[in-house]
Amino acid sequence: MHVLGAVGPGATALLERVAPRLDGRVATVEAVDGRGPTRREGVDTAYTLGDGGWRAAGGDSSLEAVLDDLSADHDYALLAGFPEATVPTVALGEADAANVVLEAADADEASVDDAVAAAESAEPHVTLSTLVERVKQSPRAERAGAIATFTGRVRAKEEDDDDRTTQLTFEKYEGVAEAKMRTIESELAARDGVEEVAMFHRTGVIEDGEDIVFVVVLAGHRGESFRAVEDGIDRLKDEVPLFKKETTVTEDFWVHDRE
Amino acid sequence: MTTVRWRLFADLAEVAGDRETTVTVGDGATVEDALDALLDGRNGLRARVFDDGTLADHVNLLRNGDDASLSESVEEDDELALFPPVSGGASSHHRV
């Protein structure tokens, strides 16, 4: 799922112009101040559901959690009014944001094409659910009775007295890394009984406890799915040019230097 | 003359002080010639990637995205890459 933000006066108007230009399913998320539907006391999440669609209200959530939910079945998320988000953001009227990719005086002045291009060139928001939903859409899904998944995440400690790992930073050989991943996917998917393979590895800074890498296998039966998921993550780690720098509470180092 | 582009990653880029650079070699030059041109004046990088006078086994060498040998020839606009072992699964906590 590609994500585009807009901040400043006219942010919502700009995103309303962007939405119809996008192919695929589009979500919008708007920052509001204390407004929104109310929930009864003791209720954490409330839905209304009917023929015309659904509405929902919930308590504490973060933008990250909302994007994680949307990423399962949306191609784009448009965010209005989240200046602190690290997503590609259009800044209108000299508003400030963490990751400004385009500036314009107002919504009329902003180039929709440039905004969409900036969103599409950034790393997409991908979760395990994104890949699981993707393989379920396969034309070969009716032959598949199993989905096996692997999630790699940032481990803070191996032993109690280890220095805590606070973050990892992944650098990627752009283009070649993707090509190698697509090769691994197609070679594993060519095995008897394996229908689809999807993998994704995040890059940049990933904090302690966050997910790093996903491998998802759609297969006829569980045996093939387990073998393919294990071989998939092993091959990804051996063959795909991704480099890991580890930051602990005391130091920074490239992980391959310590092996 | 043939101009090729070098890409460097991880600590190799840090040692070299450059992530990307171009070098020019003679017609009919090999990957090894392009490597010599890259390492010319970059002694830190040479020390990092060479082991007993040859390219260390653990250093990966790619030409246009595929594994390359030192003896193959280069062509105009080739992209060569040098990088350390890829991320692997081990962390500091495994170190001995």
Coordinates of C-alpha atoms in Angstrom, one line a residue:
Chain A
M1 CA 0.0 0.0 0.0
H2 CA 1.4 3.4 -1.0
V3 CA 0.9 6.2 1.5
L4 CA 0.6 9.9 0.8
G5 CA 0.1 12.7 3.3
A6 CA -0.9 16.3 3.0
V7 CA -0.7 19.0 5.7
G8 CA -1.7 22.6 5.9
P9 CA -4.7 24.5 4.7
G10 CA -6.5 22.6 1.9
A11 CA -4.9 19.3 2.7
T12 CA -8.2 17.5 2.6
A13 CA -9.2 19.2 -0.7
L14 CA -6.0 18.1 -2.3
L15 CA -6.4 14.5 -1.3
E16 CA -10.0 14.6 -2.6
R17 CA -8.5 15.4 -6.0
V18 CA -5.8 12.7 -5.7
A19 CA -8.2 9.9 -4.8
P20 CA -10.1 9.5 -8.1
R21 CA -6.8 9.4 -10.0
L22 CA -5.6 6.3 -8.3
D23 CA -6.0 2.7 -9.5
G24 CA -7.1 0.3 -6.8
R25 CA -8.6 0.6 -3.4
V26 CA -8.0 3.9 -1.6
A27 CA -8.4 4.7 2.1
T28 CA -8.3 8.2 3.7
V29 CA -7.3 8.9 7.2
E30 CA -8.1 12.4 8.7
A31 CA -6.6 13.8 11.9
V32 CA -9.4 15.3 14.0
D33 CA -9.4 17.0 17.4
G34 CA -11.7 15.1 19.8
R35 CA -14.5 14.8 17.3
G36 CA -15.8 11.5 15.9
P37 CA -18.4 9.1 17.0
T38 CA -18.8 8.3 20.7
R39 CA -18.7 4.9 22.3
R40 CA -20.6 3.8 25.3
E41 CA -18.8 3.3 28.6
G42 CA -16.9 0.0 28.8
V43 CA -16.8 -0.5 25.0
D44 CA -13.5 -0.5 23.3
T45 CA -14.6 -0.8 19.7
A46 CA -18.1 -0.1 18.2
Y47 CA -19.3 -0.9 14.7
T48 CA -22.5 -0.1 12.9
L49 CA -23.0 -2.4 9.9
G50 CA -25.7 -2.3 7.2
D51 CA -26.4 -2.6 3.5
G52 CA -25.0 0.9 3.0
G53 CA -21.6 0.1 4.5
W54 CA -20.1 0.3 8.0
R55 CA -18.9 2.8 10.5
A56 CA -16.7 2.2 13.4
A57 CA -15.4 3.9 16.5
G58 CA -12.5 2.9 18.7
G59 CA -10.4 4.1 21.6
D60 CA -6.6 4.4 21.6
S61 CA -5.0 3.8 18.3
S62 CA -2.0 5.1 16.4
L63 CA -1.6 6.1 12.8
E64 CA 0.8 3.1 12.5
A65 CA -1.8 0.7 13.7
V66 CA -4.5 2.1 11.4
L67 CA -2.1 1.9 8.4
D68 CA -1.3 -1.7 9.4
D69 CA -5.0 -2.6 9.3
L70 CA -5.6 -0.8 6.0
S71 CA -2.5 -2.4 4.3
A72 CA -4.3 -5.8 4.1
D73 CA -6.7 -4.7 1.4
H74 CA -5.9 -1.2 0.2
D75 CA -3.6 0.0 -2.5
Y76 CA -3.3 3.6 -1.3
A77 CA -3.8 5.4 2.0
L78 CA -4.2 9.2 1.9
L79 CA -3.5 11.0 5.2
A80 CA -4.7 14.5 6.0
G81 CA -3.1 16.4 8.9
F82 CA -0.4 14.1 10.2
P83 CA 2.8 16.3 10.0
E84 CA 4.8 13.9 12.2
A85 CA 4.3 10.9 10.0
T86 CA 7.4 9.8 8.1
V87 CA 5.4 9.1 5.0
P88 CA 5.8 11.2 1.8
T89 CA 3.9 14.4 2.5
V90 CA 2.7 17.4 0.5
A91 CA 3.1 20.6 2.5
L92 CA 0.6 23.4 1.7
G93 CA 0.9 27.0 2.7
E94 CA 4.3 26.6 4.3
A95 CA 3.1 24.0 6.7
D96 CA 5.9 21.8 8.2
A97 CA 6.1 18.1 8.1
A98 CA 8.6 15.3 8.8
N99 CA 9.0 14.1 5.2
V100 CA 8.0 16.9 2.8
V101 CA 8.2 15.7 -0.8
L102 CA 6.3 18.6 -2.4
E103 CA 5.5 22.1 -1.4
A104 CA 2.7 24.3 -2.8
A105 CA 0.9 27.5 -1.8
D106 CA -2.5 25.7 -1.7
A107 CA -4.4 22.7 -3.1
D108 CA -4.9 24.4 -6.5
E109 CA -1.1 24.9 -7.0
A110 CA -0.1 21.4 -6.0
S111 CA 0.7 18.9 -8.8
V112 CA -1.4 15.8 -8.3
D113 CA 0.8 13.8 -10.6
D114 CA 4.0 14.8 -8.7
A115 CA 2.3 13.9 -5.4
V116 CA 1.2 10.5 -6.7
A117 CA 4.7 9.8 -8.1
A118 CA 6.3 10.7 -4.8
A119 CA 4.0 8.3 -2.9
E120 CA 4.7 5.5 -5.4
S121 CA 8.4 5.8 -5.3
A122 CA 8.6 5.5 -1.5
E123 CA 8.8 2.2 0.2
P124 CA 5.2 0.8 0.4
H125 CA 3.5 0.0 3.7
V126 CA 3.5 -3.8 3.8
T127 CA 2.5 -6.0 6.7
L128 CA 2.1 -9.8 7.0
S129 CA -1.6 -9.3 6.2
T130 CA -0.8 -7.5 2.9
L131 CA 1.0 -10.6 1.7
V132 CA -1.5 -13.1 3.0
E133 CA -4.3 -11.3 1.3
R134 CA -2.2 -11.0 -1.9
V135 CA -1.6 -14.8 -2.1
K136 CA -5.3 -15.5 -1.4
Q137 CA -6.2 -13.6 -4.5
S138 CA -4.1 -16.0 -6.6
P139 CA -6.0 -17.7 -9.4
R140 CA -4.4 -20.9 -8.0
A141 CA -5.8 -20.4 -4.5
E142 CA -8.6 -23.0 -5.0
R143 CA -5.9 -25.7 -5.1
A144 CA -4.4 -24.5 -1.8
G145 CA -5.2 -25.8 1.6
A146 CA -2.4 -24.1 3.5
I147 CA -0.8 -20.7 4.1
A148 CA 2.5 -20.7 6.0
T149 CA 4.2 -17.5 7.0
F150 CA 7.5 -16.3 8.5
T151 CA 7.9 -12.9 10.2
G152 CA 11.4 -11.7 11.2
R153 CA 11.5 -8.9 13.8
V154 CA 14.0 -6.9 15.8
R155 CA 15.2 -8.8 18.8
A156 CA 16.3 -6.6 21.7
K157 CA 18.2 -9.3 23.5
E158 CA 19.4 -12.8 23.2
E159 CA 20.5 -13.2 26.9
D160 CA 19.4 -11.3 29.9
D161 CA 22.7 -9.5 30.3
D162 CA 23.1 -8.4 26.6
D163 CA 23.2 -4.8 25.7
R164 CA 19.7 -3.9 24.4
T165 CA 19.5 -3.6 20.7
T166 CA 17.5 -0.4 20.1
Q167 CA 17.2 -0.5 16.3
L168 CA 18.5 -2.0 13.1
T169 CA 19.2 -0.1 9.9
F170 CA 18.9 -2.0 6.6
E171 CA 20.5 -0.8 3.4
K172 CA 19.5 -2.4 0.2
Y173 CA 21.0 -2.7 -3.3
E174 CA 18.0 -1.1 -5.0
G175 CA 16.8 -3.0 -8.0
V176 CA 19.1 -6.0 -7.6
A177 CA 17.5 -6.9 -4.2
E178 CA 14.0 -6.9 -5.7
A179 CA 15.1 -9.0 -8.7
K180 CA 16.7 -11.6 -6.4
M181 CA 13.6 -11.7 -4.2
R182 CA 11.4 -12.2 -7.3
T183 CA 13.7 -15.0 -8.5
I184 CA 13.4 -16.8 -5.1
E185 CA 9.6 -16.4 -5.2
S186 CA 9.3 -17.8 -8.6
E187 CA 11.7 -20.7 -8.1
L188 CA 9.9 -21.8 -4.9
A189 CA 6.5 -21.3 -6.5
A190 CA 7.6 -23.7 -9.3
R191 CA 7.8 -26.6 -6.8
D192 CA 5.1 -29.2 -6.9
G193 CA 2.3 -28.3 -4.5
V194 CA 3.5 -24.7 -4.0
E195 CA 1.0 -22.2 -5.6
E196 CA 2.3 -18.7 -4.6
V197 CA 5.2 -17.2 -2.7
A198 CA 5.4 -13.5 -1.6
M199 CA 8.2 -11.9 0.3
F200 CA 9.0 -8.4 1.5
H201 CA 11.9 -6.9 3.5
R202 CA 11.7 -3.4 5.0
T203 CA 14.6 -1.0 4.7
G204 CA 15.8 2.0 6.7
V205 CA 15.6 2.3 10.4
I206 CA 13.5 -0.4 12.2
E207 CA 13.0 -0.2 15.9
D208 CA 13.2 -2.9 18.6
G209 CA 10.1 -5.1 18.4
E210 CA 9.1 -4.0 14.9
D211 CA 8.7 -6.5 12.0
I212 CA 11.5 -6.6 9.4
V213 CA 10.7 -9.3 6.9
F214 CA 7.8 -11.5 5.8
V215 CA 7.7 -14.7 3.7
V216 CA 4.3 -16.1 2.8
V217 CA 3.6 -19.4 1.0
L218 CA 0.3 -20.6 -0.4
A219 CA 0.5 -24.3 -1.0
G220 CA -1.7 -27.4 -1.5
H221 CA -0.8 -28.9 1.9
R222 CA 1.0 -27.9 5.0
G223 CA 4.2 -29.9 4.4
E224 CA 5.1 -28.1 1.2
S225 CA 4.2 -24.8 2.8
F226 CA 6.5 -25.3 5.8
R227 CA 9.4 -26.4 3.6
A228 CA 9.0 -23.5 1.2
V229 CA 8.7 -20.9 3.9
E230 CA 11.8 -22.1 5.6
D231 CA 13.8 -22.3 2.3
G232 CA 12.4 -18.8 1.3
I233 CA 13.7 -17.0 4.4
D234 CA 17.0 -18.9 4.3
R235 CA 17.6 -18.0 0.7
L236 CA 16.5 -14.4 1.2
K237 CA 19.1 -14.1 4.0
D238 CA 21.8 -15.8 1.9
E239 CA 21.2 -14.2 -1.5
V240 CA 19.5 -10.9 -1.3
P241 CA 21.8 -7.8 -1.0
L242 CA 20.5 -6.3 2.2
F243 CA 22.9 -5.1 4.8
K244 CA 22.2 -4.8 8.5
K245 CA 23.6 -2.3 10.9
E246 CA 22.9 -2.9 14.5
T247 CA 22.5 -0.1 17.1
T248 CA 22.7 -1.2 20.8
V249 CA 22.6 1.0 23.8
T250 CA 26.4 1.2 23.7
E251 CA 27.5 1.0 20.0
D252 CA 26.8 0.8 16.3
F253 CA 28.2 -1.9 14.0
W254 CA 27.6 -3.8 10.7
V255 CA 26.4 -7.2 11.7
H256 CA 28.5 -9.0 9.0
D257 CA 31.7 -7.7 10.7
R258 CA 30.9 -9.6 13.9
E259 CA 30.1 -13.0 12.4
Chain B
M1 CA 37.8 3.8 -23.5
T2 CA 35.1 2.2 -21.4
T3 CA 33.4 3.9 -18.5
V4 CA 31.7 1.8 -15.8
R5 CA 30.0 2.6 -12.7
W6 CA 30.9 1.1 -9.3
R7 CA 28.3 0.7 -6.4
L8 CA 29.6 0.1 -2.9
F9 CA 27.5 -0.9 0.1
A10 CA 27.5 -1.1 3.9
D11 CA 31.0 -0.7 5.5
L12 CA 32.7 -0.8 2.1
A13 CA 31.0 2.5 1.2
E14 CA 32.0 3.9 4.6
V15 CA 35.6 2.9 4.1
A16 CA 35.7 4.2 0.6
G17 CA 33.9 7.4 1.5
D18 CA 31.7 7.0 -1.6
R19 CA 28.7 4.9 -2.4
E20 CA 28.9 5.4 -6.2
T21 CA 31.7 6.3 -8.5
T22 CA 32.7 5.8 -12.2
V23 CA 36.0 4.6 -13.5
T24 CA 37.4 4.6 -17.0
V25 CA 39.4 1.7 -18.3
G26 CA 40.8 0.8 -21.7
D27 CA 38.9 -1.0 -24.5
G28 CA 38.7 -4.8 -23.8
A29 CA 39.3 -4.3 -20.1
T30 CA 38.2 -6.8 -17.6
V31 CA 36.3 -6.6 -14.3
E32 CA 39.8 -6.9 -12.6
D33 CA 41.0 -3.8 -14.5
A34 CA 37.9 -1.9 -13.3
L35 CA 38.6 -3.1 -9.8
D36 CA 42.2 -1.9 -10.0
A37 CA 40.9 1.5 -11.2
L38 CA 38.5 1.7 -8.3
L39 CA 41.1 0.8 -5.7
D40 CA 43.7 3.2 -7.1
G41 CA 44.1 5.8 -4.4
R42 CA 41.6 4.0 -2.1
N43 CA 43.9 2.1 0.1
G44 CA 41.4 1.7 3.0
L45 CA 39.0 -0.1 0.6
R46 CA 41.8 -2.2 -0.8
A47 CA 42.8 -3.4 2.7
R48 CA 39.1 -4.1 3.4
V49 CA 38.4 -6.2 0.3
F50 CA 41.8 -7.9 -0.4
D51 CA 43.1 -10.9 1.4
D52 CA 46.6 -12.0 0.6
G53 CA 46.6 -10.0 -2.6
T54 CA 43.3 -11.4 -4.0
L55 CA 39.7 -10.4 -3.6
A56 CA 38.6 -11.9 -0.3
D57 CA 36.1 -14.8 -0.6
H58 CA 33.5 -13.1 1.5
V59 CA 33.3 -10.0 -0.7
N60 CA 30.6 -10.2 -3.3
L61 CA 31.3 -8.9 -6.8
L62 CA 28.4 -8.3 -9.2
R63 CA 28.2 -7.1 -12.8
N64 CA 24.8 -5.8 -13.8
G65 CA 23.1 -7.6 -11.0
D66 CA 24.7 -11.0 -11.5
D67 CA 27.7 -12.7 -9.9
A68 CA 30.8 -11.7 -11.8
S69 CA 34.3 -13.1 -12.2
L70 CA 37.4 -10.9 -12.4
S71 CA 38.4 -12.2 -15.8
E72 CA 35.2 -11.3 -17.7
S73 CA 35.2 -8.1 -19.8
V74 CA 33.3 -5.0 -19.1
E75 CA 31.2 -2.9 -21.4
E76 CA 30.3 0.7 -21.5
D77 CA 27.8 1.7 -18.8
D78 CA 28.1 -1.6 -16.9
E79 CA 27.2 -1.4 -13.2
L80 CA 29.7 -3.2 -11.0
A81 CA 29.0 -3.7 -7.3
L82 CA 31.1 -4.8 -4.3
F83 CA 29.5 -5.7 -1.0
P84 CA 30.1 -7.6 2.2
P85 CA 28.2 -10.8 3.1
V86 CA 24.5 -10.0 3.0
S87 CA 22.6 -9.5 6.2
G88 CA 22.3 -13.1 7.4
G89 CA 20.6 -14.1 10.6
A90 CA 23.3 -13.7 13.1
S91 CA 23.4 -10.7 15.5
S92 CA 25.9 -9.4 17.9
H93 CA 24.5 -11.8 20.4
H94 CA 26.0 -14.7 18.5
R95 CA 29.4 -13.3 18.3
V96 CA 32.3 -15.4 19.7

